Amino acid sequence: MSTTARTRAQKLAAQIPDVPAGDTATAGNAVATKKPDYARDLLASMEEEFEAALPRVLPIDVFMRVALTGFRKTPELLECTRSSLFGALLETARLGLEPCTEYAYLIPFGRECTLVVGYQGYVQLMYRTGQVDRVEAEMVYEGDEWEYSLGDGGKFFHRPNIAAPVEERGRPIFAYSYAALRGGGRTKVAWCNRAQAERIKAEFARSAKSPWRDPNRFDAMWLKTPVRQLQKYAPKSAELRRALAVDGATYDASGLAMFEDGRIIDPDTLPGEIVDGPVDEPQPTTDGGAEDGPASVRVPNDEAGTGDAAQ
């Protein structure tokens, strides 16, 4: 966020008191005597900063509406400190991702709000580089045909058994992702098996609200791991670098991004923050393999528009 936006966010965080822990309903009713909708007014107090931070691809009215819906579905967000909540929302706006969706999760952990970029958010940012033609992100099931090999003549092959009943496809055994590049070629294939996904869940899913702990979202988070790994091989823009840097962060009153492992970064001083600069050159490959593992829900370019976290 800009220095001006950060300063105003700090002032608003100081002016608007935190909701007492465990007292969302009471606090809402207390404020309701002056404000008919606490969540709506809270968002409106930062609308100017959100609009200034948003790229053209995401209109302010859509951002505000989606954020409000997120507050309705997860009222615990209103119990988070104002600095962490405003910081996460402003960062989401800066990335041009819809908050409280599979594109960018806002997760309450105690009194802090944590921003987690979803796999669909990474896919959307990859398309915005202008150098990616198609992104594949898929699960391989026990009943599918697949082959993966390295070295000269190495390749990756996956034929999903989509005609079989769900129970005959078996359990998912690994997730993979790769990107087809404009002008020909594609990236290497990134992958993650179930054991790796379970380890990531155990390490990063601290909050009961984490999408890793939601049975309906676990596969999406599993898919996120190879999509995130794919960024080592795909074209990168300033926004993609920023998303990779702040994924899983909690913001303090000064706008710094803090992580559970003790790291603290200033998102406004990250390398490559020149939005109009060129993206990194892609690294195409034709051998069909990935040096560090195997690789389709296909996510076409026109479906990766406005609309999952840890590793």
Coordinates of N, CA and C in Angstrom, one line a residue, residues 90-202:
L90 N -6.2 -4.3 2.7 CA -5.5 -3.5 1.8 C -4.5 -4.2 0.9
E91 N -3.9 -5.3 1.5 CA -3.0 -6.1 0.7 C -3.8 -6.9 -0.3
T92 N -4.9 -7.4 0.0 CA -5.8 -8.1 -1.0 C -6.2 -7.1 -2.1
A93 N -6.5 -5.9 -1.7 CA -6.8 -4.9 -2.8 C -5.6 -4.6 -3.7
R94 N -4.5 -4.5 -3.1 CA -3.2 -4.2 -3.8 C -3.0 -5.3 -4.8
L95 N -3.3 -6.6 -4.5 CA -3.1 -7.7 -5.4 C -4.2 -7.8 -6.4
G96 N -5.3 -7.1 -6.2 CA -6.4 -7.2 -7.1 C -7.2 -8.5 -7.0
L97 N -7.3 -9.1 -5.7 CA -7.9 -10.3 -5.5 C -9.2 -10.1 -4.6
E98 N -10.2 -10.9 -4.8 CA -11.4 -10.7 -4.0 C -11.2 -11.3 -2.7
P99 N -11.4 -10.6 -1.6 CA -11.1 -11.1 -0.2 C -12.2 -12.1 0.2
C100 N -11.8 -13.0 1.1 CA -12.7 -13.9 1.7 C -13.3 -14.9 0.7
T101 N -12.5 -15.2 -0.3 CA -12.9 -16.2 -1.4 C -11.7 -17.1 -1.6
E102 N -11.9 -18.1 -2.5 CA -10.8 -19.0 -2.9 C -9.6 -18.3 -3.5
Y103 N -9.8 -17.1 -3.9 CA -8.7 -16.3 -4.4 C -7.8 -15.7 -3.3
A104 N -8.4 -15.3 -2.2 CA -7.7 -14.8 -1.1 C -8.5 -15.0 0.2
Y105 N -8.0 -15.9 1.1 CA -8.7 -16.1 2.3 C -8.3 -15.1 3.4
L106 N -9.2 -14.6 4.2 CA -8.9 -13.9 5.4 C -9.3 -14.7 6.6
I107 N -8.3 -15.2 7.3 CA -8.5 -16.2 8.4 C -8.3 -15.6 9.7
P108 N -9.3 -15.6 10.6 CA -9.1 -15.1 12.0 C -8.4 -16.2 12.8
F109 N -7.3 -15.8 13.4 CA -6.5 -16.7 14.3 C -6.3 -15.9 15.6
G110 N -7.2 -16.3 16.6 CA -7.2 -15.5 17.8 C -7.7 -14.1 17.5
R111 N -6.9 -13.1 17.8 CA -7.3 -11.7 17.6 C -6.7 -11.1 16.3
E112 N -6.0 -12.0 15.6 CA -5.3 -11.5 14.4 C -5.9 -12.1 13.1
C113 N -5.9 -11.2 12.1 CA -6.4 -11.7 10.7 C -5.2 -12.0 9.9
T114 N -5.2 -13.2 9.3 CA -4.1 -13.7 8.4 C -4.6 -13.7 7.0
L115 N -3.7 -13.2 6.1 CA -4.0 -13.3 4.7 C -3.4 -14.5 4.1
V116 N -4.2 -15.3 3.4 CA -3.7 -16.5 2.7 C -4.2 -16.5 1.3
V117 N -3.2 -16.4 0.4 CA -3.5 -16.4 -1.1 C -3.9 -17.8 -1.5
G118 N -5.0 -18.0 -2.2 CA -5.4 -19.3 -2.7 C -4.8 -19.6 -4.1
Y119 N -5.0 -20.9 -4.5 CA -4.4 -21.3 -5.7 C -5.0 -20.6 -6.9
Q120 N -6.3 -20.3 -6.8 CA -7.0 -19.5 -7.9 C -6.4 -18.1 -7.9
G121 N -6.0 -17.6 -6.8 CA -5.4 -16.2 -6.8 C -4.1 -16.2 -7.5
Y122 N -3.3 -17.3 -7.3 CA -2.0 -17.4 -8.0 C -2.2 -17.6 -9.5
V123 N -3.2 -18.4 -9.9 CA -3.5 -18.6 -11.3 C -3.9 -17.3 -12.0
Q124 N -4.8 -16.5 -11.3 CA -5.2 -15.2 -11.8 C -4.0 -14.3 -12.1
L125 N -3.1 -14.2 -11.1 CA -2.0 -13.3 -11.2 C -1.0 -13.8 -12.3
M126 N -0.9 -15.1 -12.5 CA -0.1 -15.6 -13.6 C -0.7 -15.2 -15.0
Y127 N -2.0 -15.2 -15.1 CA -2.6 -14.8 -16.4 C -2.3 -13.3 -16.6
R128 N -2.3 -12.5 -15.6 CA -2.1 -11.1 -15.7 C -0.7 -10.7 -16.2
T129 N 0.3 -11.7 -16.2 CA 1.6 -11.4 -16.7 C 1.6 -11.2 -18.2
G130 N 0.5 -11.8 -18.9 CA 0.4 -11.7 -20.3 C 1.3 -12.7 -21.0
Q131 N 2.0 -13.6 -20.3 CA 2.9 -14.5 -21.0 C 2.4 -16.0 -20.8
V132 N 1.3 -16.2 -20.1 CA 0.7 -17.5 -19.8 C -0.5 -17.7 -20.6
D133 N -0.5 -18.8 -21.4 CA -1.7 -19.1 -22.3 C -2.7 -20.0 -21.5
R134 N -2.2 -20.9 -20.7 CA -3.1 -21.8 -20.0 C -2.4 -22.3 -18.8
V135 N -3.2 -22.5 -17.7 CA -2.6 -23.1 -16.5 C -3.4 -24.4 -16.2
E136 N -2.7 -25.5 -16.0 CA -3.3 -26.7 -15.6 C -3.1 -27.0 -14.1
A137 N -4.1 -27.4 -13.4 CA -4.0 -27.7 -12.0 C -5.0 -28.8 -11.7
E138 N -4.5 -30.0 -11.4 CA -5.3 -31.2 -11.4 C -4.9 -32.2 -10.3
M139 N -5.8 -33.1 -10.0 CA -5.6 -34.2 -9.1 C -5.5 -35.5 -9.9
V140 N -4.5 -36.3 -9.5 CA -4.4 -37.7 -10.2 C -5.0 -38.7 -9.2
Y141 N -5.9 -39.5 -9.6 CA -6.6 -40.5 -8.8 C -6.0 -41.9 -9.0
E142 N -6.3 -42.8 -8.1 CA -5.8 -44.1 -8.1 C -6.2 -44.8 -9.4
G143 N -7.4 -44.5 -9.9 CA -7.9 -45.2 -11.1 C -7.5 -44.6 -12.4
D144 N -6.8 -43.5 -12.4 CA -6.3 -42.8 -13.6 C -5.1 -43.4 -14.2
E145 N -4.8 -43.2 -15.4 CA -3.6 -43.6 -16.1 C -2.6 -42.4 -16.0
W146 N -1.4 -42.7 -15.6 CA -0.4 -41.6 -15.6 C 1.0 -42.2 -15.7
E147 N 1.9 -41.3 -16.2 CA 3.3 -41.7 -16.3 C 4.2 -40.5 -16.1
Y148 N 5.2 -40.7 -15.3 CA 6.2 -39.5 -15.1 C 7.6 -40.1 -15.1
S149 N 8.4 -39.4 -15.9 CA 9.8 -39.8 -15.9 C 10.7 -38.6 -16.1
L150 N 12.0 -38.7 -15.7 CA 12.9 -37.6 -15.8 C 14.0 -38.0 -16.8
G151 N 14.9 -37.1 -17.0 CA 16.1 -37.3 -17.9 C 15.8 -37.1 -19.3
D152 N 16.7 -37.5 -20.2 CA 16.5 -37.4 -21.7 C 15.2 -38.1 -22.1
G153 N 14.3 -37.5 -22.8 CA 13.1 -38.1 -23.2 C 12.1 -38.2 -22.1
G154 N 12.4 -37.6 -20.9 CA 11.4 -37.6 -19.8 C 10.1 -37.0 -20.2
K155 N 9.0 -37.4 -19.6 CA 7.7 -36.9 -19.9 C 6.7 -37.0 -18.8
F156 N 5.6 -36.3 -18.9 CA 4.5 -36.5 -17.9 C 3.3 -36.7 -18.8
F157 N 2.5 -37.7 -18.3 CA 1.3 -38.1 -19.0 C 0.2 -38.4 -18.0
H158 N -1.0 -37.8 -18.2 CA -2.2 -38.1 -17.3 C -3.4 -38.2 -18.1
R159 N -4.1 -39.4 -18.0 CA -5.4 -39.6 -18.6 C -6.4 -39.9 -17.5
P160 N -7.2 -38.9 -17.1 CA -8.2 -39.1 -16.0 C -9.3 -40.1 -16.5
N161 N -9.7 -40.9 -15.6 CA -10.8 -41.9 -15.9 C -12.1 -41.2 -15.6
I162 N -12.5 -40.2 -16.3 CA -13.6 -39.4 -16.0 C -15.0 -40.1 -16.3
A163 N -14.9 -41.2 -17.1 CA -16.2 -41.9 -17.4 C -16.5 -42.9 -16.2
A164 N -15.6 -43.2 -15.3 CA -15.9 -44.1 -14.2 C -16.6 -43.4 -13.1
P165 N -17.4 -44.2 -12.4 CA -18.1 -43.7 -11.2 C -17.0 -43.1 -10.2
V166 N -17.4 -42.2 -9.4 CA -16.5 -41.6 -8.4 C -15.7 -42.6 -7.6
E167 N -16.5 -43.6 -7.1 CA -15.9 -44.6 -6.2 C -14.8 -45.5 -6.9
E168 N -14.9 -45.6 -8.3 CA -14.0 -46.4 -9.0 C -12.7 -45.6 -9.4
R169 N -12.8 -44.3 -9.3 CA -11.5 -43.6 -9.5 C -10.6 -43.7 -8.4
G170 N -11.1 -44.0 -7.2 CA -10.2 -44.2 -6.0 C -9.9 -42.8 -5.4
R171 N -8.9 -42.8 -4.5 CA -8.5 -41.6 -3.8 C -7.5 -40.8 -4.6
P172 N -7.5 -39.5 -4.4 CA -6.5 -38.7 -5.1 C -5.1 -39.1 -4.5
I173 N -4.1 -39.2 -5.4 CA -2.8 -39.6 -4.9 C -1.7 -38.5 -5.0
F174 N -1.9 -37.6 -6.0 CA -1.1 -36.4 -6.0 C -1.7 -35.3 -6.8
A175 N -1.3 -34.1 -6.6 CA -1.8 -32.9 -7.3 C -0.6 -32.4 -8.1
Y176 N -0.9 -31.8 -9.3 CA 0.2 -31.3 -10.1 C -0.3 -30.0 -10.8
S177 N 0.7 -29.2 -11.3 CA 0.4 -28.0 -12.0 C 1.5 -27.7 -13.0
Y178 N 1.1 -27.1 -14.1 CA 2.1 -26.5 -15.0 C 1.4 -25.4 -15.9
A179 N 2.2 -24.6 -16.5 CA 1.6 -23.5 -17.3 C 2.1 -23.6 -18.8
A180 N 1.2 -23.5 -19.7 CA 1.5 -23.4 -21.1 C 1.8 -22.0 -21.4
L181 N 2.9 -21.7 -22.1 CA 3.4 -20.3 -22.3 C 3.0 -19.8 -23.7
R182 N 2.6 -18.6 -23.8 CA 2.3 -18.0 -25.1 C 3.6 -18.0 -26.0
G183 N 3.5 -18.4 -27.2 CA 4.6 -18.5 -28.1 C 5.2 -19.9 -28.1
G184 N 4.6 -20.8 -27.3 CA 5.1 -22.2 -27.4 C 5.8 -22.6 -26.1
G185 N 5.8 -23.9 -25.9 CA 6.5 -24.4 -24.8 C 5.7 -24.4 -23.5
R186 N 6.2 -24.9 -22.4 CA 5.5 -24.8 -21.2 C 6.6 -24.9 -20.0
T187 N 6.1 -24.7 -18.8 CA 7.0 -24.7 -17.7 C 7.2 -26.2 -17.3
K188 N 8.1 -26.4 -16.4 CA 8.2 -27.7 -15.7 C 6.9 -28.0 -14.9
V189 N 6.8 -29.2 -14.5 CA 5.6 -29.7 -13.8 C 6.0 -29.7 -12.3
A190 N 5.1 -29.1 -11.5 CA 5.2 -29.1 -10.1 C 4.2 -30.1 -9.5
W191 N 4.5 -30.7 -8.4 CA 3.6 -31.7 -7.8 C 3.6 -31.8 -6.3
C192 N 2.6 -32.4 -5.7 CA 2.6 -32.6 -4.3 C 1.7 -33.8 -4.0
N193 N 2.3 -34.8 -3.3 CA 1.5 -36.0 -3.0 C 0.7 -35.8 -1.7
R194 N -0.1 -36.8 -1.3 CA -0.9 -36.7 -0.1 C -0.1 -36.5 1.2
A195 N 0.9 -37.3 1.3 CA 1.7 -37.2 2.6 C 2.3 -35.8 2.7
Q196 N 2.7 -35.2 1.6 CA 3.2 -33.8 1.7 C 2.1 -32.9 2.1
A197 N 1.0 -33.0 1.5 CA -0.2 -32.2 1.8 C -0.6 -32.3 3.2
E198 N -0.6 -33.5 3.8 CA -0.9 -33.7 5.2 C 0.1 -33.0 6.1
R199 N 1.4 -33.1 5.7 CA 2.4 -32.4 6.6 C 2.2 -30.9 6.6
I200 N 1.9 -30.3 5.4 CA 1.6 -28.9 5.3 C 0.4 -28.5 6.1
K201 N -0.6 -29.3 6.1 CA -1.8 -29.0 6.9 C -1.4 -29.0 8.4
A202 N -0.7 -30.0 8.8 CA -0.3 -30.1 10.2 C 0.5 -28.9 10.7

